[in-house]
Amino acid sequence: MEYNSLKDIQIALLSGKTTTEKLVIFYLNNIESVRDLNAYIEVYQEEALSKAKELDQKIKHHPDTLGKLFGCIISVKDLIVYKNHKVNAGSGILDGFESQFSATAIEAVLKEDAIIIGRTNCDEFGMGSANTNSHFGSVKNAVDPEKISGGSSGGAAVSVQTNTCLVALGTDTGGSVRQPASMCGVYGFKPGYGMVSRYGLIAYASSFDQLGILANNVQDIDAIMSVVSVRDDFDATMYQTGLYCEQLSLENLALDTLKIAYISDAFENDALDPEIKSTSYQFLDELKSKGATVEGIHFKLLDYVVPCYYILTTAEASSNLSRYDGVKYGHRAERAGSPEEMYVNSRSEGFGKEVKKRIMLGSFVLSEAYYDAYFTKAQQVRRLIKDQMDSFFDHYDFIIMPSSPKTAWYIHEKPNDPLEIYMADIYTVLANLAGIPAISIPLGNNTDKMPFGIQVLSRVHNDRKLLNFCNQL
Ligand code: GLN
């Protein structure tokens, strides 16, 4: 397709060069041609086509009433609810469940004339870094289908990578938008905590979860953010002020006035792939040559971010997932002599292995005997991490580090140690622990052609400034 951004599409639609229907057909054909990658769980073919036809009438007869996102074809991660549509959270436990309401973000994009083309595959309840933990099977990377797409929003990343939609909505609890974006060579943005309503996002770890956006450029992410970052009384953790649109819009930032830090411990980490490391250093050199001040900083707490993240998120998950008891939603075991047996059997049959493991870990760290040693301690460490990040941002506008220590690995590659996959989240969980905005932007490809990105982080309420900066890179 010759259109690279929403703006180009809208110009073409208004001038009559193309129609929304043609656009949707183009994407539907692409979905068909990459079916094997398993990015979509369900495609809303009829619905998307009929909405496209309606929109074409509107473009023709009432162009003045068009919403801001006309021509924007979106895929939605199977963890965000959409009224009268099925949702599984990548899990068997929600089999047959249909949502009775739409997430606030979904309502917002639909109101502005976006069209939703389908729901994308993901790790069960967002738990994973490879999209190999889905009830619907693994998602494959289009660059090399033997390799993972990244996770948990692997379907979302591949849906953008393969041009089956313009923008994908995902969720990011500890990197689930940025890490697959990096592995698939697209942009992935996680807004600061409280910037977008979580209403209608199926909860994994509520104090970490955020809606995230994957796209081919920063402008399209900005267009979506301008629409979804609206105050919502259904989410009490949303900012009351400082919403996205009140921040400076995308315009030129003078690079030579910016102070940028990079976390040297992250760059010098043994786990970091040498090719990612050298390209990332080159990127810093380029920033310097453009006049920015670039300095290395030490982040002493880096070794604690992964343990802290997994203690707190499993604790929150064990509580959030207790609602799936076979009574209220989805799957109910047939074999059940008593109510208790019904709960146990429904959960045993419905949840996958990773989810069960995390529910057990979370119940353990919350148990009376271990609460102080693990949960309370991790809360304290989280506070130290947040304070440390705040103090960095007293001196610097942005912080840079890799998005992921490695590029996509083979789907069938078994890690030597169960902690190895968790450790791969080392660069992304920081932003969720601190509640700050972060984006992964494509940086390069390894000699084996697999893409990787670089991550830029900023302080709270600086979401748009962050996008502004990345737009210029
Ligand atoms: N890989 C991380 C995890 O498994 C991140 C998941 C996410 O952001 N949803 O928890």
Coordinates of C-alpha atoms and ligand atoms in Angstrom, one line a residue:
M1 CA 0.0 0.0 0.0
E2 CA 1.4 3.4 -0.8
Y3 CA 0.1 5.1 2.3
N4 CA 2.5 5.2 5.2
S5 CA 0.4 7.0 7.9
L6 CA -3.1 7.9 8.9
K7 CA -2.5 11.3 7.5
D8 CA -1.7 10.0 4.0
I9 CA -4.7 7.7 4.2
Q10 CA -7.1 10.5 5.1
I11 CA -5.8 12.7 2.3
A12 CA -6.3 9.9 -0.2
L13 CA -9.8 9.2 1.2
L14 CA -10.9 12.8 1.0
S15 CA -9.5 13.3 -2.5
G16 CA -11.3 10.2 -3.7
K17 CA -8.1 8.4 -4.6
T18 CA -9.2 5.4 -2.6
T19 CA -12.2 4.3 -0.4
T20 CA -12.4 2.9 3.1
E21 CA -13.9 -0.2 1.6
K22 CA -10.8 -0.8 -0.6
L23 CA -8.6 -0.2 2.4
V24 CA -10.4 -2.8 4.5
I25 CA -10.3 -5.3 1.6
F26 CA -6.6 -4.6 1.3
Y27 CA -6.0 -5.4 5.0
L28 CA -8.4 -8.4 4.9
N29 CA -6.4 -9.9 2.0
N30 CA -3.2 -9.4 3.9
I31 CA -4.7 -11.1 7.0
E32 CA -5.6 -14.1 4.7
S33 CA -2.1 -14.3 3.3
V34 CA -0.4 -14.4 6.7
R35 CA -2.9 -16.7 8.5
D36 CA -0.1 -19.1 9.3
L37 CA 1.6 -16.6 11.6
N38 CA -1.5 -17.0 13.9
A39 CA -1.7 -13.3 14.8
Y40 CA -5.5 -13.1 14.8
I41 CA -7.9 -15.1 17.0
E42 CA -10.9 -13.7 15.2
V43 CA -11.4 -11.4 12.2
Y44 CA -14.5 -9.2 12.0
Q45 CA -14.7 -9.3 8.2
E46 CA -18.4 -8.6 7.6
E47 CA -18.6 -6.0 10.3
A48 CA -15.4 -4.1 9.1
L49 CA -16.7 -4.1 5.5
S50 CA -20.1 -2.8 6.4
K51 CA -18.7 -0.1 8.6
A52 CA -16.3 0.9 5.8
K53 CA -19.2 1.3 3.4
E54 CA -21.1 3.5 5.9
L55 CA -18.0 5.6 6.3
D56 CA -17.5 6.0 2.6
Q57 CA -21.1 7.4 2.4
K58 CA -20.1 9.8 5.2
I59 CA -16.9 10.9 3.4
K60 CA -19.0 11.5 0.3
H61 CA -22.0 13.3 1.7
H62 CA -21.0 14.7 5.2
P63 CA -17.3 15.1 5.3
D64 CA -17.7 17.8 8.0
T65 CA -19.0 15.2 10.4
L66 CA -16.0 12.8 10.1
G67 CA -14.3 11.7 13.3
K68 CA -10.5 12.2 13.9
L69 CA -9.7 8.6 13.1
F70 CA -11.6 8.0 9.9
G71 CA -9.6 5.6 7.7
C72 CA -7.8 4.2 10.8
I73 CA -8.1 0.4 10.8
I74 CA -7.2 -1.1 14.1
S75 CA -6.6 -4.5 15.6
V76 CA -7.3 -5.1 19.2
K77 CA -5.5 -7.4 21.6
D78 CA -7.6 -10.2 23.1
L79 CA -7.3 -8.6 26.5
I80 CA -9.4 -5.5 25.8
V81 CA -13.1 -5.9 25.8
Y82 CA -15.4 -4.9 22.9
K83 CA -19.2 -5.0 23.4
N84 CA -21.0 -8.1 22.0
H85 CA -17.7 -9.6 20.9
K86 CA -16.0 -12.6 22.3
V87 CA -12.9 -12.1 24.4
N88 CA -10.6 -14.8 25.8
A89 CA -7.6 -13.1 27.3
G90 CA -5.7 -15.8 25.4
S91 CA -7.1 -18.3 27.9
G92 CA -9.3 -21.3 27.9
I93 CA -11.0 -20.2 31.0
L94 CA -13.0 -17.5 29.1
D95 CA -14.2 -19.9 26.5
G96 CA -17.5 -18.8 25.1
F97 CA -17.5 -15.5 27.0
E98 CA -18.8 -12.4 25.2
S99 CA -18.4 -8.9 26.7
Q100 CA -21.4 -6.8 27.5
F101 CA -19.6 -3.5 27.3
S102 CA -16.6 -1.9 25.6
A103 CA -13.4 -0.6 27.1
T104 CA -13.3 3.1 27.3
A105 CA -10.5 3.2 24.8
I106 CA -12.5 1.1 22.4
E107 CA -15.5 3.5 22.7
A108 CA -13.2 6.4 22.2
V109 CA -11.7 5.2 18.9
L110 CA -15.0 4.0 17.5
K111 CA -16.6 7.4 18.3
E112 CA -13.9 8.9 16.1
D113 CA -14.7 6.6 13.2
A114 CA -11.9 4.1 13.5
I115 CA -12.8 0.5 12.3
I116 CA -11.8 -2.6 14.3
I117 CA -10.7 -5.4 12.0
G118 CA -10.2 -8.2 14.5
R119 CA -8.8 -9.4 17.8
T120 CA -5.2 -10.5 18.1
N121 CA -3.6 -13.4 19.8
C122 CA -1.6 -12.9 23.1
D123 CA -0.1 -14.7 26.0
E124 CA -2.7 -15.9 28.5
F125 CA -3.8 -12.9 30.6
G126 CA -0.7 -11.1 29.3
M127 CA 1.7 -13.4 31.0
G128 CA 4.7 -14.1 28.9
S129 CA 7.5 -12.6 26.8
A130 CA 7.2 -14.8 23.7
N131 CA 3.5 -15.3 22.9
T132 CA 4.0 -19.0 23.4
N133 CA 1.7 -19.1 26.4
S134 CA -1.6 -18.6 24.5
H135 CA -4.5 -21.1 24.5
F136 CA -4.6 -20.4 20.8
G137 CA -1.0 -21.4 20.0
S138 CA 2.1 -19.4 19.4
V139 CA 2.4 -16.3 17.2
K140 CA 5.2 -16.4 14.6
N141 CA 7.4 -13.6 13.6
A142 CA 7.0 -12.6 9.9
V143 CA 10.7 -12.1 9.5
D144 CA 11.4 -15.7 10.4
P145 CA 8.3 -17.8 11.2
E146 CA 10.4 -20.3 13.2
K147 CA 11.0 -17.5 15.7
I148 CA 8.8 -15.9 18.3
S149 CA 7.0 -12.6 17.8
G150 CA 7.7 -11.4 21.4
G151 CA 5.0 -11.1 24.0
S152 CA 2.6 -10.8 25.4
S153 CA 1.2 -8.6 22.6
G154 CA 2.8 -10.8 19.9
G155 CA -0.4 -10.9 17.7
A156 CA -0.6 -7.1 17.9
A157 CA 3.0 -6.6 16.8
V158 CA 2.7 -9.0 13.9
S159 CA -0.6 -7.4 12.8
V160 CA 1.3 -4.1 12.3
Q161 CA 4.5 -5.8 11.0
T162 CA 2.5 -7.6 8.2
N163 CA 0.4 -4.6 7.3
T164 CA -3.0 -6.2 8.3
C165 CA -4.1 -3.0 10.0
L166 CA -2.7 0.5 10.5
V167 CA -2.5 0.5 14.3
A168 CA -2.8 -2.2 17.0
L169 CA -4.1 -1.7 20.5
G170 CA -2.2 -3.8 23.1
T171 CA -1.6 -3.8 26.8
D172 CA 1.7 -3.4 28.7
T173 CA 2.2 -4.6 32.2
G174 CA 5.9 -5.1 32.0
G175 CA 6.9 -4.6 28.4
S176 CA 4.2 -6.5 26.5
V177 CA 3.9 -3.7 23.9
R178 CA 7.6 -2.6 23.7
Q179 CA 9.3 -6.0 23.6
P180 CA 7.2 -7.5 20.7
A181 CA 7.4 -4.2 18.9
S182 CA 11.2 -4.4 19.2
M183 CA 11.3 -8.0 18.0
C184 CA 9.0 -7.2 15.0
G185 CA 10.6 -4.0 13.9
V186 CA 7.7 -1.6 14.8
Y187 CA 7.0 1.2 17.2
G188 CA 5.4 0.3 20.6
F189 CA 4.4 2.9 23.1
K190 CA 3.4 2.5 26.8
P191 CA 1.8 5.7 28.2
G192 CA 2.5 6.7 31.8
Y193 CA 0.3 5.1 34.4
G194 CA -3.0 6.8 34.6
M195 CA -2.8 8.5 31.2
V196 CA -5.3 6.1 29.5
S197 CA -8.3 4.5 31.2
R198 CA -7.8 0.8 32.2
Y199 CA -11.6 0.3 32.2
G200 CA -12.2 -2.7 30.0
L201 CA -8.7 -4.0 30.0
I202 CA -8.8 -7.5 31.6
A203 CA -6.7 -7.1 34.7
Y204 CA -3.3 -8.9 35.1
A205 CA -1.5 -6.6 37.6
S206 CA -3.6 -3.5 38.1
S207 CA -0.9 -1.2 39.4
F208 CA 1.2 -2.0 36.3
D209 CA -1.3 -2.5 33.5
Q210 CA -1.6 0.2 30.8
L211 CA -3.1 0.3 27.3
G212 CA -0.3 0.4 24.7
I213 CA -0.2 1.3 21.0
L214 CA 1.8 -0.3 18.2
A215 CA 2.2 1.4 14.9
N216 CA 4.6 2.1 12.0
N217 CA 5.4 5.7 13.1
V218 CA 5.1 8.1 16.0
Q219 CA 2.4 10.3 14.3
D220 CA -0.1 7.5 14.3
I221 CA 0.5 6.7 17.9
D222 CA 0.0 10.4 18.7
A223 CA -3.3 10.4 16.7
I224 CA -4.6 7.5 18.9
M225 CA -3.3 9.0 22.1
S226 CA -5.1 12.2 21.4
V227 CA -8.4 10.2 21.3
V228 CA -7.9 7.6 24.0
S229 CA -6.4 9.8 26.7
V230 CA -9.6 11.1 28.0
R231 CA -10.7 11.4 31.6
D232 CA -12.8 8.4 32.7
D233 CA -14.7 8.1 35.9
F234 CA -14.6 4.3 35.6
D235 CA -10.9 4.3 36.3
A236 CA -10.1 6.0 39.7
T237 CA -6.3 5.8 39.0
M238 CA -6.5 8.2 36.1
Y239 CA -4.8 11.6 36.3
Q240 CA -7.3 14.3 36.9
T241 CA -5.0 16.8 35.1
G242 CA -2.1 16.8 32.8
L243 CA -3.8 14.7 30.2
Y244 CA -2.2 14.0 26.9
C245 CA -3.7 16.7 24.8
E246 CA -2.9 19.5 27.3
Q247 CA 0.8 18.7 26.6
L248 CA 2.7 20.3 23.8
S249 CA 1.7 18.8 20.5
L250 CA 4.2 17.2 18.0
E251 CA 6.4 20.0 17.0
N252 CA 10.1 20.5 16.7
L253 CA 12.1 20.2 19.9
A254 CA 15.6 21.7 19.7
L255 CA 17.8 18.7 20.1
D256 CA 20.7 20.8 21.3
T257 CA 18.8 21.9 24.4
L258 CA 18.1 18.3 25.5
K259 CA 19.9 16.4 28.2
I260 CA 19.8 12.7 27.7
A261 CA 21.0 9.9 30.0
Y262 CA 21.7 6.3 29.1
I263 CA 21.8 3.6 31.8
S264 CA 25.3 2.4 31.5
D265 CA 24.6 -0.7 33.6
A266 CA 22.0 -1.7 31.1
F267 CA 24.4 -1.2 28.2
E268 CA 27.2 -3.1 29.9
N269 CA 25.0 -6.0 31.0
D270 CA 26.5 -9.4 30.0
A271 CA 23.1 -10.6 28.8
L272 CA 23.0 -7.9 26.1
D273 CA 23.5 -9.1 22.6
P274 CA 26.8 -7.6 21.3
E275 CA 25.2 -6.4 18.0
I276 CA 22.4 -4.7 19.9
K277 CA 25.0 -3.1 22.2
S278 CA 27.1 -1.7 19.4
T279 CA 24.2 -0.3 17.4
S280 CA 22.8 1.2 20.5
Y281 CA 26.1 3.0 21.3
Q282 CA 26.1 4.3 17.7
F283 CA 22.6 5.7 18.2
L284 CA 23.9 7.6 21.3
D285 CA 26.8 8.9 19.2
E286 CA 24.4 10.2 16.6
L287 CA 22.4 12.0 19.2
K288 CA 25.6 13.7 20.4
S289 CA 26.5 14.7 16.9
K290 CA 23.1 16.4 16.6
G291 CA 23.9 18.5 19.6
A292 CA 22.2 16.7 22.5
T293 CA 24.0 16.3 25.8
V294 CA 24.3 12.5 26.3
E295 CA 25.7 11.1 29.6
G296 CA 25.9 7.6 31.1
I297 CA 24.3 7.1 34.5
H298 CA 24.5 4.3 37.0
F299 CA 21.3 2.6 38.1
K300 CA 22.3 0.6 41.1
L301 CA 18.9 -1.1 41.4
L302 CA 18.9 -2.7 38.0
D303 CA 19.4 -6.2 39.4
Y304 CA 16.3 -5.8 41.6
V305 CA 13.8 -4.7 38.9
V306 CA 12.9 -8.2 37.7
P307 CA 12.5 -9.9 41.1
C308 CA 10.5 -6.9 42.4
Y309 CA 8.3 -6.9 39.3
Y310 CA 7.6 -10.6 39.5
I311 CA 6.8 -10.6 43.2
L312 CA 4.3 -7.7 42.9
T313 CA 2.7 -8.7 39.6
T314 CA 2.1 -12.3 40.6
A315 CA 0.6 -11.1 43.9
E316 CA -1.8 -8.8 42.0
A317 CA -2.5 -11.5 39.5
S318 CA -3.4 -14.1 42.1
S319 CA -6.0 -11.7 43.5
N320 CA -7.3 -10.5 40.1
L321 CA -7.7 -14.0 38.7
S322 CA -9.6 -15.3 41.6
R323 CA -12.8 -14.1 39.9
Y324 CA -12.6 -16.9 37.3
D325 CA -14.3 -19.6 39.4
G326 CA -16.5 -21.2 36.7
V327 CA -19.5 -19.4 38.0
K328 CA -19.4 -15.9 36.5
Y329 CA -17.5 -16.2 33.3
G330 CA -16.6 -18.7 30.6
H331 CA -15.5 -22.2 31.2
R332 CA -17.3 -24.4 33.8
A333 CA -16.1 -28.0 34.5
E334 CA -18.6 -30.7 33.7
R335 CA -17.2 -33.0 36.3
A336 CA -18.2 -31.5 39.7
G337 CA -19.7 -33.2 42.7
S338 CA -19.7 -30.2 44.9
P339 CA -19.4 -26.4 44.4
E340 CA -15.8 -26.6 45.7
E341 CA -15.0 -29.3 43.2
M342 CA -16.5 -27.2 40.5
Y343 CA -14.3 -24.2 41.3
V344 CA -11.2 -26.4 41.4
N345 CA -11.9 -28.4 38.3
S346 CA -12.9 -25.3 36.3
R347 CA -9.8 -23.5 37.2
S348 CA -7.6 -26.5 36.7
E349 CA -9.0 -27.1 33.2
G350 CA -9.3 -23.5 32.2
F351 CA -6.0 -22.0 33.1
G352 CA -2.7 -22.8 31.4
K353 CA 0.5 -23.7 33.1
E354 CA 2.2 -20.3 33.3
V355 CA -0.9 -18.7 34.7
K356 CA -1.2 -21.4 37.4
K357 CA 2.4 -21.0 38.2
R358 CA 1.9 -17.2 38.7
I359 CA -1.2 -17.7 40.8
M360 CA 0.7 -20.0 43.1
L361 CA 3.7 -17.7 43.3
G362 CA 1.4 -14.7 44.0
S363 CA -0.5 -16.6 46.7
F364 CA 2.8 -17.6 48.3
V365 CA 4.2 -14.1 48.5
L366 CA 0.9 -12.9 50.0
S367 CA 0.7 -15.7 52.5
E368 CA 0.8 -14.7 56.1
A369 CA 4.2 -16.2 56.8
Y370 CA 5.9 -14.6 53.8
Y371 CA 4.1 -11.4 53.3
D372 CA 6.6 -9.2 54.9
A373 CA 9.6 -11.0 53.5
Y374 CA 8.4 -10.7 49.9
F375 CA 5.4 -8.5 49.3
T376 CA 6.2 -5.7 51.7
K377 CA 9.9 -5.8 50.8
A378 CA 9.1 -5.6 47.1
Q379 CA 6.7 -2.6 47.6
Q380 CA 9.6 -0.8 49.4
V381 CA 12.0 -1.6 46.6
R382 CA 9.4 -0.3 44.1
R383 CA 9.4 3.0 45.9
L384 CA 13.2 3.2 45.9
I385 CA 13.1 2.5 42.1
K386 CA 10.5 5.2 41.5
D387 CA 12.4 7.7 43.7
Q388 CA 15.6 7.0 41.9
M389 CA 13.9 7.5 38.5
D390 CA 12.4 10.7 39.6
S391 CA 15.8 12.0 40.7
F392 CA 17.3 11.1 37.3
F393 CA 14.5 13.1 35.6
D394 CA 15.5 16.2 37.8
H395 CA 18.6 16.3 35.6
Y396 CA 17.6 14.7 32.3
D397 CA 14.8 15.0 29.8
F398 CA 15.0 11.4 28.6
I399 CA 16.6 8.1 29.5
I400 CA 17.7 5.6 26.9
M401 CA 18.3 1.9 27.1
P402 CA 17.8 -1.2 25.0
S403 CA 14.3 -2.6 24.6
S404 CA 15.3 -6.2 25.0
P405 CA 18.6 -7.9 25.6
K406 CA 18.1 -10.2 22.6
T407 CA 16.3 -10.5 19.3
A408 CA 13.5 -13.0 18.8
W409 CA 14.6 -16.6 19.6
Y410 CA 13.4 -19.9 18.2
I411 CA 9.8 -20.9 19.2
H412 CA 11.0 -24.3 20.2
E413 CA 14.1 -23.2 22.0
K414 CA 13.7 -24.2 25.6
P415 CA 15.4 -21.9 28.1
N416 CA 18.0 -23.6 30.3
D417 CA 16.6 -22.1 33.4
P418 CA 12.9 -21.0 34.0
L419 CA 14.2 -17.6 35.1
E420 CA 15.9 -17.0 31.8
I421 CA 12.7 -15.8 30.1
Y422 CA 11.8 -13.6 33.1
M423 CA 15.3 -12.0 32.9
A424 CA 14.6 -11.0 29.3
D425 CA 12.2 -8.4 30.7
I426 CA 15.0 -6.6 32.5
Y427 CA 14.8 -3.4 30.4
T428 CA 11.1 -3.0 30.1
V429 CA 9.7 -3.6 33.6
L430 CA 11.3 -0.5 34.9
A431 CA 8.9 1.9 33.2
N432 CA 5.9 0.0 34.7
L433 CA 7.4 -0.2 38.2
A434 CA 7.9 3.6 38.0
G435 CA 4.7 4.3 36.2
I436 CA 6.4 6.4 33.5
P437 CA 5.9 6.6 29.7
A438 CA 8.3 4.6 27.5
I439 CA 8.5 3.7 23.8
S440 CA 10.5 1.2 21.8
I441 CA 11.5 2.5 18.4
P442 CA 13.0 0.3 15.6
L443 CA 16.8 0.6 15.6
G444 CA 18.3 -2.1 13.4
N445 CA 18.6 -5.7 12.4
N446 CA 21.0 -8.4 13.5
T447 CA 23.2 -10.3 11.0
D448 CA 20.5 -13.0 11.2
K449 CA 18.1 -10.2 10.0
M450 CA 16.0 -10.1 13.2
P451 CA 14.9 -6.6 14.2
F452 CA 15.5 -4.9 17.5
G453 CA 14.6 -1.5 18.9
I454 CA 15.8 1.0 21.4
Q455 CA 13.8 2.3 24.3
V456 CA 13.3 5.9 25.4
L457 CA 11.7 6.8 28.8
S458 CA 10.5 10.0 30.2
R459 CA 9.0 11.4 33.4
V460 CA 5.3 11.2 34.3
H461 CA 3.1 13.7 32.3
N462 CA 5.8 13.9 29.6
D463 CA 4.1 11.4 27.2
R464 CA 3.8 13.8 24.4
K465 CA 7.2 15.3 24.8
L466 CA 8.6 11.8 24.6
L467 CA 6.7 11.1 21.3
N468 CA 7.7 14.5 20.0
F469 CA 11.4 13.7 20.6
C470 CA 11.1 10.2 19.0
N471 CA 9.3 11.7 16.0
Q472 CA 12.4 13.6 15.2
L473 CA 14.9 10.7 15.4
Ligands
GLN1 N1 6.8 -10.4 30.1 C1 6.1 -9.8 31.2 C2 5.3 -10.8 32.0 O1 5.3 -11.9 31.6 C3 5.3 -8.6 30.7 C4 3.9 -8.9 30.4 C5 3.0 -7.8 30.0 O2 3.5 -6.6 29.9 N2 1.7 -8.0 30.0 O3 4.8 -10.5 33.0

